[in-house]
Each structure stands twice: as structure tokens, then as C-alpha cells.
Amino acid sequence: MRFALWLIGLFGVAATVALFAGSNPGTVTVFWPPYRVDLSLNLVLVLLFFAFLLVHLALRALAALFALPIAAERWRLQQQERAAHEAFLEAVTHLMSGRFVRAREAARAVVAAAAAPDVDDEPPGKQPASGLRAGLSHLLLAESAHALQDRATRDAQLPLALAADAGAAPRQALREAVMLRSARWALDDGDADLALKRMAALPPGAARRTQGLRLRLAALRRAGRAQPALEAARLLQRHGALPPAAGSDAVLGLALEAIAVARDPAQLQAVFGQFRPTERALPEVAIAAAVRLRSLKGDPRTVRQWLLPAWEQMVALRSSGWPLPERLRLAQALAPGIQAIQGIEATGFASAWQDRIEAAHQRDPRDPALQYLAGLVCLERGLWDKAEPLLREAAQATNHPAFQRSVWLALAQGFEQRGEPEPATTAYKRAATVGA
């Protein structure tokens, strides 16, 4: 179809020219004394057309001749660009494949190629790409040197990468990339404070990205700052950057670290109060906080108040729904407060916990954790005939060394209260040999 249209158009032009040229009586006369030249108008028009075409071709030829040096320069820089690109890909490939020496050499070639100037008539839009290329080449060389533990080369390339002359948006992205990698290098060197300092130099938006949060979490954990690390882990978990199981484990571990570093009861209560309700309800967190508060001579009421959610979970799930080690740990955490319940605390608060322990033991009498607690309650009430069989049965129901040791110590104290030194000595020996 297109060929037919071109053919019709060509015939139309030919017909128009034939009509015009065939009936054109015009004449052009040129006077050149003593000569006179008469030319037809059609011939003059044809000569003018060919003259214009000849001048145009001549000017094009002269422009091409004068542009040869620029074309040669552009070709040379194009070859350099290709060589730099190939070296860059080679360096990345070697770095990712673990060939760090080759990666460093290829990165040095990239740096040398990136130092070549651009041509004078380079389009403005490509100038930032040149600066970005230079910055990435320095970053790649620094990364290769870091993999080889060449800290001198790495530290020398860091300011060069930051000083790369890129455009506004590329420069910002390049700076963020360099700062993130430098923070990772400091973390690999074991300098968590330097890593946090470099992370602090990032814009807030970059610091809250997944990569920034992961680096911040690792640096805070290395620095022993459990509470800020817990906030970073929560953000990563909220953004879905951690698998559910790994996120829960990370939050749990950091909560336990924050509890362990508390130095006094007030600090521990402040840390525990900053936990979310779901975190405070975790048995591991509640038990660890209660044990730590008791070791810091904290309020026994607060200890049992923290343990109450875990106790309610254990009682609701019964022995078939809660792991036995967790049940035994909870019983051991509650055990030191039994004497305080019976002694110095208010009657209402004491009787509430007594009722909880007795009701739970009646519903699940074969649970060693509840047998132990019920035996302690009977022991404090002076009901030795009920306490002794409960404690002995709890000691024989499990092979958990720490729990068995606690049960035998309770039996030894009961024998001492009754004035029976020989059974007390035997019980102490059993407690000392558990797990040996």
C-alpha cells in the first residue's frame, strides 16, 4: 500500500513538472559585454538546483573534515567508557565470587578509568553519571580492600567516594550508600560506637529503611544497648523485614538482655514498664524479670504481679499445653515468695495466691510444678504430713536438675524445722549430688 501511494505521488509530481516545463516560454538573458546569453527558465532552474546541491554537499564534507578530531576524541572516550564498564562488571563479579584480590585490581582499573575527563560537548544529562561512576568505583575499591582487611586502602577511598561530583539526587543516594557500607565496615571491625556514629549521620529516612534498621540493630546489640535495639527490632518486625519466628526470637532475646542489664529495682521496673503488653505476657520475659527483681531485693508483691499472667496461662493450658521446663521455671520463680505470703504480707493478698495454688493443684494433681508449690504452702502452714509426700513426689516426677535441687532443699529445710538432723543431712546431700 505504501509503495502504491509513493508511486501515485511520483506520477503526480512528474505530471505537474511536465505541464509547467512544457508550456513555460520564460527566458533568462545574461548580458556579459560584449556577449549576450539567452537561457530558458527551465534550464536556469535546473542549474540552480544542482548548484545548491553541490554547495550543500561541499559544506557537509568540510564540516565532516573539521569534526574528525572531535570524532576521534569521542571514539577514544567511548572505548575508555566501555573498558571501565567491563572492569566494573569484572570487579563486581570477582567480589561476589570471593576473589577479592582480583576484585581489588579490577576496582583500581575502574578508578583509573573513572578519572578520565569527559568530552567538552558531553550532554549535560550525562555529567552526573560520570560523578556517580567515580563514586561507585571508589566504593567498590574500598569494599574489595575491606574484604582483604586492607584498612588503609579502604579508609583512603572512603572520603573520595563521598566527594564524588554527582548530581543532586545521585549524590544523595551515593552518600547514603557509602555511609551504610562504612557503618557495616565499622561493625565488622568490632567498633559499634563508630558504626552508630556513621548511622547517625544518615538522613532520618535512610536510617529507617530496612538496611539501616538492620545495621542499627546489629550495632546496638554489639554495644550492649538492649532497649534501643529492642525498638529497632520492633520496627523491623512491623515492616515485615524479619520472618515471624526470627522477629519474635529477636524481640524476646533483646527483652531478656534489657532485663539482665538492669542495675536496681527502679531501673528494672522502668524497663519492664516499657515493654508492650504482649511482650510482658511472654512467660520467658515475666519469669526473667521476676527472678531479676528478686535478686535485686525488689518488692515481692511486684514479683508475683509480674508472674500472674504467666501463672494464668499455665493454669489455663494445664500440663498438656505448656512445656514442662517452663512450668518448672515458673514454679521456681514463685517458690521464694511463699514464705513472704505467709509472713509479712497482707492477709487478703496472701490468701489469694494460696487459693490459686491449691485450686490449680486440685485440677492437675500430677503436675510436678504444682506439687512443689502446694508442698511449700503446706510446709509454711506446718502441715508436714501433707508437704513431705508432695515434695518427694515432685522430686521423683522429673529429672530437671535445678528443679530437683530446689525440691530437695525444701525437704531439708522442712526436716530442720522439725528437728530431724539426719533426714535433713540426707536431703542436703541429695540436693548437692543432683546432676553430678
Short mmCIF file of C-alpha atoms in Angstrom, two decimals:
data_model
loop_
_atom_site.label_atom_id
_atom_site.label_comp_id
_atom_site.label_asym_id
_atom_site.label_seq_id
_atom_site.Cartn_x
_atom_site.Cartn_y
_atom_site.Cartn_z
CA MET A 1 0.00 0.00 0.00
CA ARG A 2 2.77 2.38 0.87
CA PHE A 3 4.57 1.62 -2.40
CA ALA A 4 1.37 2.34 -4.36
CA LEU A 5 0.97 5.70 -2.63
CA TRP A 6 4.59 6.63 -3.38
CA LEU A 7 4.09 5.64 -7.00
CA ILE A 8 0.91 7.74 -7.32
CA GLY A 9 2.67 10.72 -5.75
CA LEU A 10 5.65 10.34 -8.09
CA PHE A 11 3.38 10.31 -11.15
CA GLY A 12 1.60 13.42 -9.81
CA VAL A 13 4.90 15.31 -9.44
CA ALA A 14 6.04 14.20 -12.90
CA ALA A 15 2.78 15.35 -14.46
CA THR A 16 2.98 18.74 -12.71
CA VAL A 17 6.58 19.31 -13.82
CA ALA A 18 5.76 18.26 -17.38
CA LEU A 19 2.84 20.64 -17.57
CA PHE A 20 4.85 23.52 -16.12
CA ALA A 21 8.02 22.89 -18.10
CA GLY A 22 6.29 22.07 -21.39
CA SER A 23 4.33 25.32 -21.57
CA ASN A 24 6.85 27.64 -19.96
CA PRO A 25 8.01 30.21 -22.52
CA GLY A 26 10.16 32.15 -20.00
CA THR A 27 13.69 33.11 -20.92
CA VAL A 28 16.61 34.33 -18.84
CA THR A 29 19.07 36.65 -20.59
CA VAL A 30 22.55 37.22 -19.25
CA PHE A 31 24.45 40.24 -20.55
CA TRP A 32 28.23 39.95 -20.40
CA PRO A 33 29.58 42.64 -22.72
CA PRO A 34 30.25 42.12 -25.49
CA TYR A 35 28.26 38.85 -25.10
CA ARG A 36 24.62 38.07 -24.60
CA VAL A 37 23.46 34.64 -23.39
CA ASP A 38 19.83 33.56 -23.60
CA LEU A 39 18.77 30.62 -21.42
CA SER A 40 15.40 29.04 -20.89
CA LEU A 41 13.86 29.44 -17.50
CA ASN A 42 13.63 25.66 -17.05
CA LEU A 43 17.37 25.23 -17.62
CA VAL A 44 18.17 28.01 -15.17
CA LEU A 45 16.02 26.38 -12.50
CA VAL A 46 17.70 23.03 -13.03
CA LEU A 47 21.15 24.64 -12.86
CA LEU A 48 20.27 26.48 -9.64
CA PHE A 49 19.02 23.27 -8.06
CA PHE A 50 22.22 21.38 -8.90
CA ALA A 51 24.34 24.32 -7.74
CA PHE A 52 22.56 24.38 -4.39
CA LEU A 53 23.01 20.62 -4.05
CA LEU A 54 26.72 20.90 -4.85
CA VAL A 55 27.29 23.68 -2.29
CA HIS A 56 25.37 21.75 0.33
CA LEU A 57 27.45 18.62 -0.20
CA ALA A 58 30.64 20.63 -0.10
CA LEU A 59 29.70 22.26 3.17
CA ARG A 60 28.80 18.85 4.63
CA ALA A 61 32.17 17.49 3.54
CA LEU A 62 34.04 20.41 5.12
CA ALA A 63 32.06 20.03 8.39
CA ALA A 64 32.88 16.32 8.50
CA LEU A 65 36.55 17.07 7.85
CA PHE A 66 36.74 19.63 10.65
CA ALA A 67 34.85 17.28 13.02
CA LEU A 68 37.32 14.44 12.62
CA PRO A 69 39.40 15.38 15.71
CA ILE A 70 36.25 15.59 17.87
CA ALA A 71 35.01 12.27 16.50
CA ALA A 72 38.36 10.68 17.22
CA GLU A 73 38.25 12.03 20.79
CA ARG A 74 34.72 10.76 21.26
CA TRP A 75 35.71 7.35 19.94
CA ARG A 76 38.66 7.22 22.34
CA LEU A 77 36.48 8.16 25.33
CA GLN A 78 33.87 5.68 24.22
CA GLN A 79 36.49 2.96 24.29
CA GLN A 80 37.54 4.10 27.76
CA GLU A 81 33.91 4.03 28.86
CA ARG A 82 33.50 0.51 27.59
CA ALA A 83 36.72 -0.59 29.28
CA ALA A 84 35.59 0.99 32.56
CA HIS A 85 32.22 -0.68 32.29
CA GLU A 86 33.79 -4.07 31.65
CA ALA A 87 36.23 -3.57 34.53
CA PHE A 88 33.36 -2.56 36.80
CA LEU A 89 31.39 -5.70 35.93
CA GLU A 90 34.52 -7.79 36.35
CA ALA A 91 35.20 -6.29 39.78
CA VAL A 92 31.62 -6.90 40.93
CA THR A 93 31.76 -10.48 39.66
CA HIS A 94 35.07 -11.20 41.40
CA LEU A 95 33.86 -9.58 44.61
CA MET A 96 30.68 -11.63 44.70
CA SER A 97 32.56 -14.83 43.86
CA GLY A 98 35.06 -14.31 46.68
CA ARG A 99 38.09 -13.47 44.51
CA PHE A 100 38.97 -10.41 46.49
CA VAL A 101 42.49 -9.81 45.11
CA ARG A 102 41.20 -9.83 41.54
CA ALA A 103 38.28 -7.68 42.59
CA ARG A 104 40.65 -5.09 44.08
CA GLU A 105 42.76 -4.96 40.94
CA ALA A 106 39.71 -4.65 38.71
CA ALA A 107 38.35 -1.92 41.01
CA ARG A 108 41.61 0.00 40.69
CA ALA A 109 41.23 -0.17 36.92
CA VAL A 110 37.71 1.20 37.32
CA VAL A 111 39.02 4.08 39.44
CA ALA A 112 41.69 4.87 36.84
CA ALA A 113 39.13 4.80 34.04
CA ALA A 114 36.69 6.90 36.03
CA ALA A 115 39.36 9.60 36.41
CA ALA A 116 39.34 10.21 32.62
CA PRO A 117 37.69 13.57 31.74
CA ASP A 118 34.51 13.75 29.70
CA VAL A 119 34.45 15.41 26.29
CA ASP A 120 33.68 19.10 26.13
CA ASP A 121 30.38 18.69 24.31
CA GLU A 122 29.09 15.87 26.54
CA PRO A 123 25.33 16.27 27.05
CA PRO A 124 24.52 17.85 30.42
CA GLY A 125 22.40 14.89 31.45
CA LYS A 126 25.42 12.57 31.37
CA GLN A 127 27.64 14.62 33.65
CA PRO A 128 26.08 13.28 36.90
CA ALA A 129 26.54 9.74 35.60
CA SER A 130 30.27 10.38 35.38
CA GLY A 131 30.38 11.54 39.00
CA LEU A 132 28.24 8.62 40.09
CA ARG A 133 30.54 6.25 38.25
CA ALA A 134 33.56 7.71 40.01
CA GLY A 135 31.89 7.43 43.43
CA LEU A 136 30.82 3.84 42.82
CA SER A 137 34.30 2.93 41.62
CA HIS A 138 35.86 4.26 44.84
CA LEU A 139 33.21 2.45 46.88
CA LEU A 140 33.89 -0.78 45.01
CA LEU A 141 37.61 -0.49 45.62
CA ALA A 142 37.00 0.21 49.31
CA GLU A 143 34.69 -2.82 49.56
CA SER A 144 37.30 -5.06 47.94
CA ALA A 145 40.00 -3.73 50.26
CA HIS A 146 37.75 -4.31 53.28
CA ALA A 147 37.28 -7.93 52.27
CA LEU A 148 41.10 -8.27 52.26
CA GLN A 149 41.44 -6.47 55.62
CA ASP A 150 43.32 -3.69 53.81
CA ARG A 151 42.04 -0.93 56.09
CA ALA A 152 44.48 1.68 54.80
CA THR A 153 43.18 1.46 51.23
CA ARG A 154 39.61 1.23 52.43
CA ASP A 155 39.86 4.31 54.63
CA ALA A 156 41.61 6.24 51.86
CA GLN A 157 38.84 5.51 49.38
CA LEU A 158 36.01 6.45 51.75
CA PRO A 159 36.39 10.27 51.52
CA LEU A 160 36.95 10.01 47.76
CA ALA A 161 33.65 8.18 47.37
CA LEU A 162 31.88 10.79 49.49
CA ALA A 163 33.42 13.63 47.46
CA ALA A 164 32.25 12.29 44.09
CA ASP A 165 30.73 15.08 42.00
CA ALA A 166 27.33 13.65 41.05
CA GLY A 167 24.01 15.35 40.55
CA ALA A 168 21.73 16.25 43.47
CA ALA A 169 19.67 13.05 43.57
CA PRO A 170 22.52 10.67 42.59
CA ARG A 171 24.85 12.35 45.07
CA GLN A 172 22.38 11.88 47.92
CA ALA A 173 21.84 8.22 47.05
CA LEU A 174 25.60 7.68 46.69
CA ARG A 175 26.30 9.30 50.06
CA GLU A 176 23.72 7.11 51.76
CA ALA A 177 25.22 4.00 50.15
CA VAL A 178 28.75 4.95 51.25
CA MET A 179 27.66 5.72 54.83
CA LEU A 180 25.73 2.44 55.10
CA ARG A 181 28.69 0.44 53.86
CA SER A 182 31.10 2.31 56.11
CA ALA A 183 28.86 1.55 59.08
CA ARG A 184 28.96 -2.12 58.12
CA TRP A 185 32.76 -1.96 57.90
CA ALA A 186 32.99 -0.42 61.37
CA LEU A 187 30.68 -3.12 62.70
CA ASP A 188 32.82 -5.83 61.11
CA ASP A 189 35.85 -4.25 62.81
CA GLY A 190 34.06 -4.52 66.16
CA ASP A 191 33.67 -0.75 66.59
CA ALA A 192 29.96 -0.47 67.38
CA ASP A 193 30.24 3.16 68.52
CA LEU A 194 31.75 4.24 65.20
CA ALA A 195 29.04 2.32 63.34
CA LEU A 196 26.33 4.12 65.33
CA LYS A 197 28.05 7.46 64.72
CA ARG A 198 28.02 6.90 60.98
CA MET A 199 24.42 5.73 61.11
CA ALA A 200 23.53 8.94 62.94
CA ALA A 201 24.94 10.95 60.02
CA LEU A 202 22.34 9.47 57.68
CA PRO A 203 19.07 11.28 56.94
CA PRO A 204 16.13 10.02 59.05
CA GLY A 205 14.52 8.42 56.03
CA ALA A 206 17.60 6.38 55.17
CA ALA A 207 18.18 5.35 58.78
CA ARG A 208 14.64 3.93 58.98
CA ARG A 209 14.96 1.78 55.88
CA THR A 210 15.28 -1.95 56.27
CA GLN A 211 19.03 -2.00 55.66
CA GLY A 212 19.59 0.89 58.06
CA LEU A 213 17.46 -0.71 60.76
CA ARG A 214 19.30 -4.00 60.43
CA LEU A 215 22.66 -2.29 60.78
CA ARG A 216 21.40 -0.25 63.70
CA LEU A 217 20.06 -3.36 65.40
CA ALA A 218 23.38 -5.19 64.98
CA ALA A 219 25.38 -2.18 66.22
CA LEU A 220 23.16 -1.63 69.25
CA ARG A 221 23.36 -5.28 70.20
CA ARG A 222 27.14 -5.20 69.83
CA ALA A 223 27.26 -2.07 72.01
CA GLY A 224 25.09 -3.71 74.68
CA ARG A 225 22.25 -1.17 74.36
CA ALA A 226 19.35 -3.56 74.61
CA GLN A 227 16.50 -1.08 74.93
CA PRO A 228 17.20 0.91 71.71
CA ALA A 229 17.95 -2.39 69.96
CA LEU A 230 14.52 -3.63 71.02
CA GLU A 231 12.91 -0.60 69.35
CA ALA A 232 14.83 -1.32 66.13
CA ALA A 233 13.72 -4.97 66.24
CA ARG A 234 10.11 -3.89 66.68
CA LEU A 235 10.36 -1.61 63.62
CA LEU A 236 11.88 -4.41 61.54
CA GLN A 237 9.14 -6.76 62.68
CA ARG A 238 6.48 -4.16 61.84
CA HIS A 239 7.92 -3.64 58.35
CA GLY A 240 7.98 -7.37 57.70
CA ALA A 241 11.77 -7.32 57.28
CA LEU A 242 12.16 -10.28 59.65
CA PRO A 243 10.44 -13.66 59.40
CA PRO A 244 7.79 -14.03 62.11
CA ALA A 245 9.75 -16.64 64.06
CA ALA A 246 13.05 -14.77 63.76
CA GLY A 247 11.39 -11.48 64.71
CA SER A 248 9.80 -12.99 67.80
CA ASP A 249 13.10 -14.58 68.83
CA ALA A 250 14.94 -11.29 68.33
CA VAL A 251 12.41 -9.34 70.40
CA LEU A 252 12.47 -11.99 73.13
CA GLY A 253 16.27 -12.06 73.24
CA LEU A 254 16.55 -8.28 73.44
CA ALA A 255 13.89 -8.09 76.14
CA LEU A 256 15.85 -10.63 78.19
CA GLU A 257 19.04 -8.62 77.63
CA ALA A 258 17.34 -5.43 78.77
CA ILE A 259 16.20 -7.21 81.92
CA ALA A 260 19.63 -8.65 82.61
CA VAL A 261 21.43 -5.27 82.44
CA ALA A 262 19.10 -3.57 84.94
CA ARG A 263 21.11 -2.47 88.00
CA ASP A 264 18.43 -1.68 90.54
CA PRO A 265 14.70 -2.33 91.09
CA ALA A 266 13.66 1.12 89.83
CA GLN A 267 15.54 0.67 86.57
CA LEU A 268 14.15 -2.82 86.13
CA GLN A 269 10.58 -1.63 86.71
CA ALA A 270 11.10 1.16 84.18
CA VAL A 271 12.42 -1.32 81.61
CA PHE A 272 9.58 -3.76 82.23
CA GLY A 273 7.03 -0.95 82.01
CA GLN A 274 8.32 -0.01 78.54
CA PHE A 275 7.59 -3.48 77.20
CA ARG A 276 4.42 -3.94 75.22
CA PRO A 277 1.58 -5.92 76.84
CA THR A 278 2.21 -8.84 74.50
CA GLU A 279 5.89 -8.83 75.48
CA ARG A 280 5.16 -8.64 79.20
CA ALA A 281 2.81 -11.60 78.83
CA LEU A 282 5.57 -13.84 77.43
CA PRO A 283 6.41 -16.43 80.11
CA GLU A 284 10.15 -16.15 79.45
CA VAL A 285 10.08 -12.36 79.91
CA ALA A 286 7.88 -12.43 83.01
CA ILE A 287 9.92 -15.15 84.71
CA ALA A 288 13.25 -13.49 83.89
CA ALA A 289 12.01 -10.10 85.13
CA ALA A 290 10.64 -11.60 88.35
CA VAL A 291 13.83 -13.53 89.09
CA ARG A 292 15.92 -10.44 88.38
CA LEU A 293 13.77 -8.23 90.58
CA ARG A 294 14.01 -10.71 93.43
CA SER A 295 17.80 -10.85 93.07
CA LEU A 296 17.84 -7.03 93.29
CA LYS A 297 15.83 -7.17 96.55
CA GLY A 298 12.72 -5.81 94.90
CA ASP A 299 9.16 -5.83 96.20
CA PRO A 300 7.80 -9.45 96.42
CA ARG A 301 4.34 -8.17 95.54
CA THR A 302 5.66 -6.80 92.24
CA VAL A 303 7.40 -10.10 91.58
CA ARG A 304 4.17 -12.07 91.84
CA GLN A 305 2.22 -9.40 89.99
CA TRP A 306 4.57 -9.83 87.02
CA LEU A 307 4.25 -13.60 87.26
CA LEU A 308 0.45 -13.58 87.43
CA PRO A 309 -0.17 -13.54 83.61
CA ALA A 310 2.24 -16.44 83.12
CA TRP A 311 0.60 -18.30 86.00
CA GLU A 312 -2.82 -17.85 84.47
CA GLN A 313 -1.57 -19.14 81.13
CA MET A 314 -0.04 -22.19 82.76
CA VAL A 315 -3.17 -22.98 84.73
CA ALA A 316 -5.43 -22.46 81.70
CA LEU A 317 -3.34 -24.72 79.44
CA ARG A 318 -2.60 -27.26 82.18
CA SER A 319 0.29 -29.70 81.97
CA SER A 320 -0.57 -30.91 78.46
CA GLY A 321 -0.40 -27.45 76.86
CA TRP A 322 2.67 -25.85 78.44
CA PRO A 323 6.24 -27.20 78.14
CA LEU A 324 7.37 -28.82 81.36
CA PRO A 325 10.65 -26.83 81.61
CA GLU A 326 8.69 -23.57 81.52
CA ARG A 327 6.29 -24.82 84.20
CA LEU A 328 9.20 -25.79 86.44
CA ARG A 329 10.90 -22.43 85.92
CA LEU A 330 7.72 -20.60 86.85
CA ALA A 331 7.35 -22.73 89.98
CA GLN A 332 10.94 -21.97 90.97
CA ALA A 333 10.32 -18.25 90.40
CA LEU A 334 7.24 -18.32 92.64
CA ALA A 335 8.76 -20.51 95.34
CA PRO A 336 10.87 -17.88 97.19
CA GLY A 337 7.76 -15.76 97.73
CA ILE A 338 5.77 -18.44 99.55
CA GLN A 339 7.30 -17.51 102.91
CA ALA A 340 6.59 -13.84 102.32
CA ILE A 341 2.98 -14.70 101.52
CA GLN A 342 2.56 -16.44 104.84
CA GLY A 343 4.60 -13.99 106.86
CA ILE A 344 4.84 -10.27 106.35
CA GLU A 345 2.26 -9.59 103.63
CA ALA A 346 -1.40 -8.64 103.93
CA THR A 347 -3.85 -11.48 104.54
CA GLY A 348 -6.03 -10.76 101.51
CA PHE A 349 -3.15 -10.79 99.08
CA ALA A 350 -1.67 -13.93 100.69
CA SER A 351 -4.90 -15.90 100.70
CA ALA A 352 -5.49 -15.09 97.02
CA TRP A 353 -2.24 -16.77 96.00
CA GLN A 354 -2.85 -19.67 98.40
CA ASP A 355 -6.23 -20.23 96.80
CA ARG A 356 -4.71 -20.10 93.31
CA ILE A 357 -2.07 -22.70 94.15
CA GLU A 358 -4.50 -25.06 95.89
CA ALA A 359 -7.13 -24.80 93.15
CA ALA A 360 -4.56 -25.40 90.40
CA HIS A 361 -3.13 -28.41 92.27
CA GLN A 362 -6.56 -29.94 92.72
CA ARG A 363 -7.27 -29.65 88.98
CA ASP A 364 -3.91 -31.14 88.00
CA PRO A 365 -2.53 -33.13 90.94
CA ARG A 366 0.14 -34.97 88.91
CA ASP A 367 1.92 -31.81 87.74
CA PRO A 368 5.34 -31.68 89.49
CA ALA A 369 5.43 -27.87 89.40
CA LEU A 370 2.09 -27.63 91.21
CA GLN A 371 3.08 -30.42 93.60
CA TYR A 372 6.17 -28.42 94.53
CA LEU A 373 4.23 -25.20 95.13
CA ALA A 374 1.49 -26.96 97.04
CA GLY A 375 4.11 -28.70 99.17
CA LEU A 376 5.70 -25.34 100.01
CA VAL A 377 2.32 -23.92 101.03
CA CYS A 378 1.70 -26.92 103.29
CA LEU A 379 5.23 -26.60 104.67
CA GLU A 380 4.67 -22.97 105.60
CA ARG A 381 1.34 -23.86 107.21
CA GLY A 382 3.04 -26.50 109.32
CA LEU A 383 1.27 -29.40 107.56
CA TRP A 384 4.35 -31.58 107.30
CA ASP A 385 2.39 -34.78 106.73
CA LYS A 386 0.98 -33.28 103.53
CA ALA A 387 4.08 -31.37 102.49
CA GLU A 388 6.58 -34.24 102.59
CA PRO A 389 4.82 -36.62 100.16
CA LEU A 390 4.06 -33.78 97.77
CA LEU A 391 7.70 -32.66 97.70
CA ARG A 392 9.06 -36.21 97.36
CA GLU A 393 6.67 -36.96 94.53
CA ALA A 394 7.66 -33.71 92.77
CA ALA A 395 11.35 -34.61 93.06
CA GLN A 396 10.78 -38.05 91.55
CA ALA A 397 8.44 -36.86 88.77
CA THR A 398 11.12 -35.11 86.73
CA ASN A 399 14.85 -35.25 86.05
CA HIS A 400 15.31 -31.49 85.77
CA PRO A 401 18.47 -30.87 87.90
CA ALA A 402 17.74 -27.30 89.04
CA PHE A 403 14.15 -28.15 89.94
CA GLN A 404 15.13 -31.32 91.81
CA ARG A 405 17.75 -29.37 93.73
CA SER A 406 15.12 -26.83 94.82
CA VAL A 407 12.75 -29.60 95.95
CA TRP A 408 15.41 -31.41 98.00
CA LEU A 409 16.47 -28.14 99.61
CA ALA A 410 12.84 -27.51 100.60
CA LEU A 411 12.67 -31.00 102.13
CA ALA A 412 15.92 -30.41 104.02
CA GLN A 413 14.59 -27.16 105.46
CA GLY A 414 11.39 -28.94 106.48
CA PHE A 415 13.36 -31.64 108.32
CA GLU A 416 15.40 -28.96 110.07
CA GLN A 417 12.24 -27.20 111.23
CA ARG A 418 11.02 -30.47 112.71
CA GLY A 419 14.34 -31.07 114.46
CA GLU A 420 15.36 -34.12 112.41
CA PRO A 421 19.05 -33.57 111.52
CA GLU A 422 19.76 -36.93 109.89
CA PRO A 423 16.99 -36.74 107.23
CA ALA A 424 17.90 -33.09 106.71
CA THR A 425 21.54 -34.05 106.05
CA THR A 426 20.43 -36.75 103.63
CA ALA A 427 18.23 -34.28 101.78
CA TYR A 428 21.08 -31.76 101.57
CA LYS A 429 23.34 -34.46 100.13
CA ARG A 430 20.72 -35.36 97.54
CA ALA A 431 20.45 -31.71 96.58
CA ALA A 432 24.24 -31.43 96.25
CA THR A 433 24.54 -34.55 94.08
CA VAL A 434 21.69 -33.78 91.68
CA GLY A 435 23.04 -33.60 88.14
CA ALA A 436 26.53 -34.72 89.21
#
